[in-house]
PDB file of C-alpha atoms in Angstrom:
ATOM      1  CA  MET A 300       9.960 -14.078   7.541  1.00 52.00           C
ATOM      2  CA  ILE A 301      10.260 -15.263  11.054  1.00 52.00           C
ATOM      3  CA  SER A 302      14.064 -14.497  12.489  1.00 50.00           C
ATOM      4  CA  PHE A 303      13.261 -16.735  16.069  1.00 50.00           C
ATOM      5  CA  THR A 304      10.955 -20.158  17.050  1.00 56.00           C
ATOM      6  CA  LEU A 305       7.887 -19.605  18.898  1.00 65.00           C
ATOM      7  CA  SER A 306       7.443 -21.562  21.560  1.00 67.00           C
ATOM      8  CA  ALA A 307       3.953 -20.544  22.646  1.00 80.00           C
ATOM      9  CA  LYS A 308       1.138 -18.434  20.639  1.00 90.00           C
ATOM     10  CA  PRO A 309       2.535 -14.334  21.038  1.00 95.00           C
ATOM     11  CA  GLN A 310       0.507 -12.872  23.772  1.00 95.00           C
ATOM     12  CA  ARG A 311       2.785  -9.303  23.939  1.00 97.00           C
ATOM     13  CA  ILE A 312       2.977  -8.193  19.899  1.00 97.00           C
ATOM     14  CA  ILE A 313       4.695  -4.894  18.761  1.00 97.00           C
ATOM     15  CA  SER A 314       3.901  -4.113  15.637  1.00 96.00           C
ATOM     16  CA  LEU A 315       6.333  -1.332  13.743  1.00 94.00           C
ATOM     17  CA  ALA A 316       4.420  -0.460  10.652  1.00 93.00           C
ATOM     18  CA  PRO A 317       0.946   0.695   9.925  1.00 94.00           C
ATOM     19  CA  HIS A 318      -0.251  -2.093   7.619  1.00 94.00           C
ATOM     20  CA  LEU A 319       0.855  -4.817   9.772  1.00 96.00           C
ATOM     21  CA  THR A 320      -1.124  -2.973  12.504  1.00 97.00           C
ATOM     22  CA  GLU A 321      -4.128  -3.675  10.455  1.00 97.00           C
ATOM     23  CA  GLN A 322      -3.121  -7.133   9.458  1.00 97.00           C
ATOM     24  CA  VAL A 323      -3.048  -8.267  13.227  1.00 98.00           C
ATOM     25  CA  TYR A 324      -6.574  -6.818  13.796  1.00 98.00           C
ATOM     26  CA  ALA A 325      -8.003  -8.302  10.543  1.00 97.00           C
ATOM     27  CA  LEU A 326      -6.167 -11.660  11.661  1.00 97.00           C
ATOM     28  CA  GLY A 327      -7.878 -11.580  15.252  1.00 97.00           C
ATOM     29  CA  ALA A 328      -4.784 -10.965  17.180  1.00 97.00           C
ATOM     30  CA  GLY A 329      -5.346  -7.264  17.934  1.00 97.00           C
ATOM     31  CA  ASP A 330      -5.942  -7.955  21.754  1.00 97.00           C
ATOM     32  CA  LYS A 331      -2.152  -8.849  21.926  1.00 97.00           C
ATOM     33  CA  LEU A 332      -0.803  -5.749  20.701  1.00 98.00           C
ATOM     34  CA  ILE A 333       0.766  -3.464  23.337  1.00 98.00           C
ATOM     35  CA  ALA A 334       2.423  -0.896  20.686  1.00 97.00           C
ATOM     36  CA  THR A 335       2.725   0.356  17.580  1.00 96.00           C
ATOM     37  CA  VAL A 336       4.195   3.457  15.744  1.00 94.00           C
ATOM     38  CA  ASP A 337       2.715   6.719  14.357  1.00 93.00           C
ATOM     39  CA  TYR A 338       0.136   6.900  12.045  1.00 92.00           C
ATOM     40  CA  ALA A 339      -1.386   3.225  12.880  1.00 95.00           C
ATOM     41  CA  ASP A 340      -4.842   4.377  13.176  1.00 95.00           C
ATOM     42  CA  TYR A 341      -6.505   1.794  11.619  1.00 96.00           C
ATOM     43  CA  PRO A 342      -9.404   0.076  13.032  1.00 96.00           C
ATOM     44  CA  GLU A 343     -10.062   2.746  15.636  1.00 97.00           C
ATOM     45  CA  ALA A 344      -8.652   0.407  18.306  1.00 97.00           C
ATOM     46  CA  ALA A 345      -5.686   1.045  17.227  1.00 97.00           C
ATOM     47  CA  LYS A 346      -5.801   4.338  17.940  1.00 97.00           C
ATOM     48  CA  ALA A 347      -5.482   3.973  21.845  1.00 97.00           C
ATOM     49  CA  LEU A 348      -2.181   1.661  21.841  1.00 97.00           C
ATOM     50  CA  PRO A 349       0.699   3.755  22.612  1.00 95.00           C
ATOM     51  CA  ARG A 350       3.397   4.844  20.072  1.00 95.00           C
ATOM     52  CA  ILE A 351       7.309   4.177  19.949  1.00 93.00           C
ATOM     53  CA  GLY A 352       8.129   5.749  17.363  1.00 88.00           C
ATOM     54  CA  ASN A 353       7.395   6.303  13.313  1.00 85.00           C
ATOM     55  CA  TYR A 354       8.518   6.017   9.735  1.00 76.00           C
ATOM     56  CA  GLN A 355      11.968   7.538  10.646  1.00 79.00           C
ATOM     57  CA  TYR A 356      12.992   6.270  14.220  1.00 85.00           C
ATOM     58  CA  ILE A 357      11.686   3.771  16.245  1.00 88.00           C
ATOM     59  CA  SER A 358      12.988   3.614  20.018  1.00 86.00           C
ATOM     60  CA  LEU A 359      14.747   0.165  20.597  1.00 89.00           C
ATOM     61  CA  GLU A 360      14.606   0.619  24.204  1.00 91.00           C
ATOM     62  CA  SER A 361      11.136   1.087  24.310  1.00 92.00           C
ATOM     63  CA  VAL A 362      10.750  -1.828  22.486  1.00 93.00           C
ATOM     64  CA  ILE A 363      12.909  -3.625  25.075  1.00 94.00           C
ATOM     65  CA  ALA A 364      11.145  -2.136  28.257  1.00 95.00           C
ATOM     66  CA  LEU A 365       7.874  -3.600  26.777  1.00 96.00           C
ATOM     67  CA  LYS A 366       9.335  -6.885  26.666  1.00 96.00           C
ATOM     68  CA  PRO A 367       7.475  -8.045  23.720  1.00 96.00           C
ATOM     69  CA  ASP A 368       7.580 -11.774  22.721  1.00 93.00           C
ATOM     70  CA  LEU A 369       7.074 -11.067  18.819  1.00 96.00           C
ATOM     71  CA  VAL A 370       8.115  -7.833  17.454  1.00 95.00           C
ATOM     72  CA  LEU A 371       6.468  -7.012  13.589  1.00 95.00           C
ATOM     73  CA  ILE A 372       8.748  -4.901  11.200  1.00 93.00           C
ATOM     74  CA  TRP A 373       8.568  -3.517   8.217  1.00 87.00           C
ATOM     75  CA  GLN A 374      11.879  -3.701   5.919  1.00 78.00           C
ATOM     76  CA  GLN A 375      10.911  -1.253   3.371  1.00 65.00           C
ATOM     77  CA  GLY A 376      10.422   1.021   6.612  1.00 54.00           C
ATOM     78  CA  ASN A 377      14.617   1.188   7.223  1.00 54.00           C
ATOM     79  CA  GLN A 378      13.789  -1.315   9.871  1.00 74.00           C
ATOM     80  CA  GLN A 379      16.213  -4.549   9.336  1.00 73.00           C
ATOM     81  CA  HIS A 380      18.931  -2.977  11.465  1.00 82.00           C
ATOM     82  CA  LEU A 381      16.584  -2.882  14.186  1.00 86.00           C
ATOM     83  CA  ALA A 382      15.776  -6.462  13.298  1.00 87.00           C
ATOM     84  CA  ASP A 383      19.110  -7.353  13.742  1.00 86.00           C
ATOM     85  CA  LYS A 384      19.714  -6.026  17.015  1.00 89.00           C
ATOM     86  CA  LEU A 385      16.092  -7.788  18.374  1.00 90.00           C
ATOM     87  CA  SER A 386      17.458 -10.716  17.109  1.00 88.00           C
ATOM     88  CA  ALA A 387      20.606 -11.167  18.752  1.00 89.00           C
ATOM     89  CA  LEU A 388      18.526 -10.423  21.898  1.00 91.00           C
ATOM     90  CA  ASN A 389      16.306 -13.357  21.257  1.00 89.00           C
ATOM     91  CA  ILE A 390      13.464 -11.671  20.557  1.00 91.00           C
ATOM     92  CA  ALA A 391      10.931 -13.142  17.751  1.00 92.00           C
ATOM     93  CA  VAL A 392      10.954 -11.049  15.171  1.00 93.00           C
ATOM     94  CA  TYR A 393       8.547 -10.951  12.015  1.00 93.00           C
ATOM     95  CA  VAL A 394       9.847  -8.911   8.615  1.00 91.00           C
ATOM     96  CA  SER A 395       7.303  -8.078   5.921  1.00 88.00           C
ATOM     97  CA  LYS A 396       8.669  -7.334   2.787  1.00 83.00           C
ATOM     98  CA  PRO A 397       6.021  -6.804   0.264  1.00 82.00           C
ATOM     99  CA  LYS A 398       7.327  -6.351  -2.940  1.00 83.00           C
ATOM    100  CA  GLN A 399       4.155  -7.606  -5.387  1.00 91.00           C
ATOM    101  CA  LEU A 400       0.443  -7.324  -4.691  1.00 93.00           C
ATOM    102  CA  ALA A 401       0.328 -11.470  -4.548  1.00 90.00           C
ATOM    103  CA  ALA A 402       2.139 -10.820  -1.334  1.00 91.00           C
ATOM    104  CA  LEU A 403      -1.201  -9.492   0.763  1.00 93.00           C
ATOM    105  CA  SER A 404      -2.461 -12.820   0.413  1.00 94.00           C
ATOM    106  CA  GLU A 405       0.802 -14.702   1.115  1.00 93.00           C
ATOM    107  CA  GLN A 406       1.617 -12.719   3.990  1.00 93.00           C
ATOM    108  CA  PHE A 407      -1.805 -13.494   5.680  1.00 96.00           C
ATOM    109  CA  VAL A 408      -0.808 -17.171   5.651  1.00 95.00           C
ATOM    110  CA  GLN A 409       2.369 -16.437   6.855  1.00 93.00           C
ATOM    111  CA  LEU A 410       1.291 -13.769   9.372  1.00 95.00           C
ATOM    112  CA  GLY A 411      -1.261 -16.197  10.764  1.00 95.00           C
ATOM    113  CA  LYS A 412       1.017 -18.597  11.397  1.00 93.00           C
ATOM    114  CA  VAL A 413       3.339 -16.593  13.241  1.00 94.00           C
ATOM    115  CA  LEU A 414       0.062 -15.017  14.886  1.00 95.00           C
ATOM    116  CA  GLY A 415      -0.963 -18.493  16.458  1.00 93.00           C
ATOM    117  CA  GLU A 416      -4.068 -17.886  13.977  1.00 95.00           C
ATOM    118  CA  PRO A 417      -3.666 -20.196  10.727  1.00 94.00           C
ATOM    119  CA  GLU A 418      -7.134 -20.936   9.925  1.00 96.00           C
ATOM    120  CA  GLN A 419      -8.538 -16.987   9.682  1.00 97.00           C
ATOM    121  CA  GLY A 420      -4.804 -16.797   7.640  1.00 97.00           C
ATOM    122  CA  LEU A 421      -5.740 -18.778   5.353  1.00 97.00           C
ATOM    123  CA  ALA A 422      -9.341 -18.154   5.043  1.00 98.00           C
ATOM    124  CA  LEU A 423      -8.248 -14.037   4.303  1.00 98.00           C
ATOM    125  CA  SER A 424      -5.520 -15.557   2.235  1.00 97.00           C
ATOM    126  CA  GLN A 425      -8.103 -17.261  -0.054  1.00 97.00           C
ATOM    127  CA  TYR A 426     -10.508 -14.811   0.188  1.00 97.00           C
ATOM    128  CA  THR A 427      -7.515 -11.757  -0.906  1.00 97.00           C
ATOM    129  CA  GLN A 428      -7.079 -13.995  -4.149  1.00 96.00           C
ATOM    130  CA  GLN A 429     -10.580 -14.609  -5.055  1.00 97.00           C
ATOM    131  CA  GLN A 430     -11.125 -11.179  -5.087  1.00 97.00           C
ATOM    132  CA  LEU A 431      -8.186 -10.118  -6.997  1.00 96.00           C
ATOM    133  CA  ASN A 432      -8.639 -13.062  -9.357  1.00 96.00           C
ATOM    134  CA  HIS A 433     -12.780 -11.402  -9.849  1.00 96.00           C
ATOM    135  CA  LEU A 434     -10.771  -7.783 -10.932  1.00 96.00           C
ATOM    136  CA  ALA A 435      -8.654  -9.343 -13.115  1.00 95.00           C
ATOM    137  CA  GLN A 436     -11.132 -10.941 -14.760  1.00 95.00           C
ATOM    138  CA  GLN A 437     -13.311  -8.573 -15.040  1.00 96.00           C
ATOM    139  CA  TYR A 438     -10.692  -5.723 -16.163  1.00 95.00           C
ATOM    140  CA  GLN A 439      -7.093  -6.825 -16.981  1.00 88.00           C
ATOM    141  CA  GLN A 440      -8.298  -7.454 -20.781  1.00 89.00           C
ATOM    142  CA  GLN A 441     -10.394  -4.802 -21.266  1.00 93.00           C
ATOM    143  CA  ARG A 442      -8.335  -1.698 -23.596  1.00 95.00           C
ATOM    144  CA  LYS A 443      -5.582  -0.184 -22.083  1.00 95.00           C
ATOM    145  CA  VAL A 444      -5.844   3.316 -20.204  1.00 97.00           C
ATOM    146  CA  SER A 445      -2.718   5.352 -19.982  1.00 98.00           C
ATOM    147  CA  VAL A 446      -2.244   6.283 -16.225  1.00 98.00           C
ATOM    148  CA  PHE A 447      -0.352   8.809 -14.214  1.00 97.00           C
ATOM    149  CA  TYR A 448      -0.142   7.752 -10.721  1.00 97.00           C
ATOM    150  CA  GLN A 449       0.512  10.878  -8.601  1.00 95.00           C
ATOM    151  CA  MET A 450       2.186   9.747  -5.254  1.00 93.00           C
ATOM    152  CA  TRP A 451       3.024  12.902  -3.837  1.00 89.00           C
ATOM    153  CA  HIS A 452       2.842  16.641  -4.944  1.00 88.00           C
ATOM    154  CA  THR A 453       5.788  18.530  -4.005  1.00 85.00           C
ATOM    155  CA  PRO A 454       8.446  17.139  -5.279  1.00 89.00           C
ATOM    156  CA  LEU A 455       6.254  15.803  -8.062  1.00 93.00           C
ATOM    157  CA  ARG A 456       6.535  11.734  -7.358  1.00 94.00           C
ATOM    158  CA  SER A 457       5.023   8.881  -8.620  1.00 96.00           C
ATOM    159  CA  ILE A 458       5.711   4.840  -8.649  1.00 96.00           C
ATOM    160  CA  SER A 459       7.013   2.607 -11.285  1.00 96.00           C
ATOM    161  CA  ALA A 460       7.029  -1.500 -11.999  1.00 96.00           C
ATOM    162  CA  LYS A 461       8.837  -1.970  -8.999  1.00 92.00           C
ATOM    163  CA  SER A 462       6.236  -0.790  -6.779  1.00 92.00           C
ATOM    164  CA  TRP A 463       3.505  -3.237  -6.083  1.00 91.00           C
ATOM    165  CA  ILE A 464       1.093  -0.415  -6.698  1.00 94.00           C
ATOM    166  CA  ASN A 465       1.886  -1.130  -9.915  1.00 96.00           C
ATOM    167  CA  ASP A 466       0.574  -4.324  -9.974  1.00 96.00           C
ATOM    168  CA  GLY A 467      -3.071  -3.161  -8.898  1.00 96.00           C
ATOM    169  CA  ILE A 468      -2.860  -0.638 -12.351  1.00 97.00           C
ATOM    170  CA  THR A 469      -2.009  -3.339 -14.388  1.00 96.00           C
ATOM    171  CA  LEU A 470      -4.602  -5.782 -12.668  1.00 96.00           C
ATOM    172  CA  CYS A 471      -7.459  -2.686 -13.553  1.00 97.00           C
ATOM    173  CA  GLY A 472      -6.128  -2.761 -17.341  1.00 96.00           C
ATOM    174  CA  GLY A 473      -4.130   0.405 -16.868  1.00 97.00           C
ATOM    175  CA  GLU A 474      -0.860   1.462 -18.001  1.00 97.00           C
ATOM    176  CA  ASN A 475       1.380   3.256 -15.928  1.00 98.00           C
ATOM    177  CA  ILE A 476       3.294   5.907 -17.812  1.00 98.00           C
ATOM    178  CA  MET A 477       6.121   5.757 -15.230  1.00 97.00           C
ATOM    179  CA  ALA A 478       6.440   2.078 -15.432  1.00 97.00           C
ATOM    180  CA  GLU A 479      10.062   1.742 -16.660  1.00 96.00           C
ATOM    181  CA  ALA A 480      11.562   4.278 -14.476  1.00 95.00           C
ATOM    182  CA  LEU A 481      14.428   3.038 -12.350  1.00 94.00           C
ATOM    183  CA  ALA A 482      12.976   3.684  -9.263  1.00 92.00           C
ATOM    184  CA  PRO A 483      10.046   2.475  -7.424  1.00 91.00           C
ATOM    185  CA  TYR A 484       9.085   6.045  -6.258  1.00 93.00           C
ATOM    186  CA  PRO A 485      10.458   8.254  -9.276  1.00 96.00           C
ATOM    187  CA  LEU A 486      10.596  12.091  -9.083  1.00 96.00           C
ATOM    188  CA  LEU A 487       9.217  13.944 -12.277  1.00 94.00           C
ATOM    189  CA  SER A 488       8.527  16.654 -13.491  1.00 93.00           C
ATOM    190  CA  GLU A 489       5.061  18.315 -14.988  1.00 93.00           C
ATOM    191  CA  GLU A 490       6.481  18.635 -18.545  1.00 95.00           C
ATOM    192  CA  TRP A 491       7.292  14.605 -18.432  1.00 95.00           C
ATOM    193  CA  VAL A 492       3.514  14.743 -17.842  1.00 96.00           C
ATOM    194  CA  LEU A 493       2.635  16.793 -20.326  1.00 96.00           C
ATOM    195  CA  ALA A 494       4.893  14.883 -22.919  1.00 97.00           C
ATOM    196  CA  ALA A 495       3.148  11.537 -21.732  1.00 97.00           C
ATOM    197  CA  ASP A 496      -0.278  12.503 -22.437  1.00 97.00           C
ATOM    198  CA  PRO A 497      -2.218  10.393 -19.849  1.00 97.00           C
ATOM    199  CA  GLN A 498      -5.653   9.269 -20.314  1.00 97.00           C
ATOM    200  CA  ALA A 499      -6.094   9.307 -16.735  1.00 97.00           C
ATOM    201  CA  ILE A 500      -4.531  10.961 -13.508  1.00 96.00           C
ATOM    202  CA  ILE A 501      -5.270   9.329 -10.460  1.00 96.00           C
ATOM    203  CA  VAL A 502      -3.917  11.680  -7.071  1.00 94.00           C
ATOM    204  CA  ALA A 503      -3.352  10.003  -3.915  1.00 90.00           C
ATOM    205  CA  GLN A 504      -4.188  13.005  -1.580  1.00 77.00           C
ATOM    206  CA  TRP A 505      -7.589  14.400  -1.346  1.00 64.00           C
ATOM    207  CA  GLU A 506      -6.304  17.963  -1.369  1.00 65.00           C
ATOM    208  CA  PHE A 507      -3.377  17.971  -3.890  1.00 64.00           C
ATOM    209  CA  SER A 508      -4.778  17.500  -7.678  1.00 61.00           C
ATOM    210  CA  HIS A 509      -1.572  19.546  -8.604  1.00 64.00           C
ATOM    211  CA  HIS A 510      -3.509  22.176 -10.319  1.00 81.00           C
ATOM    212  CA  TRP A 511      -3.548  20.008 -13.588  1.00 91.00           C
ATOM    213  CA  ASP A 512      -6.282  21.943 -14.926  1.00 89.00           C
ATOM    214  CA  ASN A 513      -3.748  24.227 -15.765  1.00 90.00           C
ATOM    215  CA  TRP A 514      -3.064  22.038 -18.534  1.00 94.00           C
ATOM    216  CA  PRO A 515      -6.566  21.634 -20.999  1.00 94.00           C
ATOM    217  CA  GLN A 516      -4.559  20.073 -23.631  1.00 95.00           C
ATOM    218  CA  LEU A 517      -4.175  17.097 -21.378  1.00 96.00           C
ATOM    219  CA  GLN A 518      -6.381  14.155 -22.005  1.00 96.00           C
ATOM    220  CA  ALA A 519      -6.824  13.299 -18.472  1.00 96.00           C
ATOM    221  CA  VAL A 520      -8.422  16.895 -18.248  1.00 95.00           C
ATOM    222  CA  LYS A 521     -10.332  17.357 -21.560  1.00 95.00           C
ATOM    223  CA  TYR A 522     -12.193  14.099 -20.253  1.00 95.00           C
ATOM    224  CA  ASN A 523     -12.153  14.707 -16.747  1.00 94.00           C
ATOM    225  CA  ASN A 524     -10.555  11.821 -15.657  1.00 96.00           C
ATOM    226  CA  ILE A 525      -8.686  12.980 -12.797  1.00 95.00           C
ATOM    227  CA  TYR A 526      -9.679  10.994  -9.506  1.00 94.00           C
ATOM    228  CA  HIS A 527      -8.558  11.385  -5.833  1.00 92.00           C
ATOM    229  CA  ILE A 528      -7.869   8.087  -4.003  1.00 92.00           C
ATOM    230  CA  ASP A 529      -8.009   7.936  -0.241  1.00 91.00           C
ATOM    231  CA  PRO A 530      -3.726   6.903   0.207  1.00 90.00           C
ATOM    232  CA  ASP A 531      -3.882   5.118   3.883  1.00 89.00           C
ATOM    233  CA  LYS A 532      -6.173   2.340   1.203  1.00 90.00           C
ATOM    234  CA  ALA A 533      -3.737   2.644  -1.485  1.00 90.00           C
ATOM    235  CA  HIS A 534      -0.166   2.769   0.048  1.00 91.00           C
ATOM    236  CA  ARG A 535      -0.910   0.274   3.250  1.00 92.00           C
ATOM    237  CA  LEU A 536      -0.872  -3.901   1.727  1.00 93.00           C
ATOM    238  CA  THR A 537      -3.837  -4.661   3.542  1.00 95.00           C
ATOM    239  CA  LEU A 538      -7.707  -5.817   3.512  1.00 95.00           C
ATOM    240  CA  ARG A 539      -8.618  -2.217   3.081  1.00 95.00           C
ATOM    241  CA  THR A 540      -6.081  -2.652  -0.458  1.00 95.00           C
ATOM    242  CA  LEU A 541      -9.282  -4.664  -2.022  1.00 96.00           C
ATOM    243  CA  ASP A 542     -11.768  -1.712  -1.727  1.00 95.00           C
ATOM    244  CA  ASN A 543      -8.735   1.129  -3.285  1.00 95.00           C
ATOM    245  CA  LEU A 544      -8.541  -1.715  -6.045  1.00 96.00           C
ATOM    246  CA  LYS A 545     -12.447  -1.691  -6.619  1.00 97.00           C
ATOM    247  CA  GLN A 546     -12.200   2.073  -6.959  1.00 96.00           C
ATOM    248  CA  LEU A 547      -9.102   2.183  -8.633  1.00 97.00           C
ATOM    249  CA  CYS A 548     -10.829  -0.111 -11.251  1.00 97.00           C
ATOM    250  CA  SER A 549     -13.898   1.330 -11.635  1.00 97.00           C
ATOM    251  CA  MET A 550     -12.130   4.904 -12.267  1.00 97.00           C
ATOM    252  CA  LEU A 551      -9.897   3.547 -14.928  1.00 97.00           C
ATOM    253  CA  ASP A 552     -13.313   1.961 -16.779  1.00 97.00           C
ATOM    254  CA  LYS A 553     -14.665   5.101 -16.746  1.00 96.00           C
ATOM    255  CA  SER A 554     -11.532   6.956 -18.138  1.00 96.00           C
ATOM    256  CA  ARG A 555     -11.575   4.249 -20.573  1.00 96.00           C
ATOM    257  CA  LYS A 556     -15.488   4.560 -21.922  1.00 91.00           C
ATOM    258  CA  LYS A 557     -15.282   8.405 -22.028  1.00 88.00           C
ATOM    259  CA  THR A 558     -11.633   8.956 -23.946  1.00 84.00           C
ATOM    260  CA  HIS A 559     -12.554   5.714 -26.014  1.00 69.00           C
ATOM    261  CA  SER A 560     -16.204   6.575 -27.337  1.00 65.00           C
ATOM    262  CA  GLU A 561     -14.489   9.644 -29.632  1.00 61.00           C
ATOM    263  CA  ASN A 562     -12.011   7.359 -30.633  1.00 55.00           C
TER     264      ASN A 562
END
């Protein structure tokens, strides 16, 4: 969503979310970025950009002082109030609010137009949709695999159907055991996971498997179906999301074959 009409191709862009920073580079406008936020570390060139805040706090004064002609904001990052203030100052604001996996291809088109790179935006959108369609054709109709997605370890946190990450699990032929939770990122206990007995556990940090091996009765433990994925690829809606989905689909396919071979 763009809140202000741009009269020319933006030359001074501030990105206030890691996934938006990645998308700007993917669209060929990375040389126009003048600042970003903590954890915006991909591609390599992004690491050299000045930092003006993080998920919890953005310095409005720093944004204004840099005199941007476009600010990219992530609505889910608690930045809507900032967007309103910038719009009141006649600073163009693009608000990203992805809620579904399909938003990735749509956003490339929208952001491509905003950045003055419509052809690149359309090309990336078409490529993204082709890749998603291919994965859906390959895996979505396969025998279902029950999945526990561990987003965080302490406290134990997962994702529900309200998170676009759930769309990826479904795309790969998985069934998220927390899909019906009311919150997008629900908290839960180990006991809940034990009762659900998922066939696969996906852990979104390299170093935390939450000691699931302590419960050998779990199907995921019995069949060695505990997998780790890169949280940056998994939780940022960018081109790298496609790499993550391919890995996720492969993991669930391995789980499918191992668990169903004995049933």
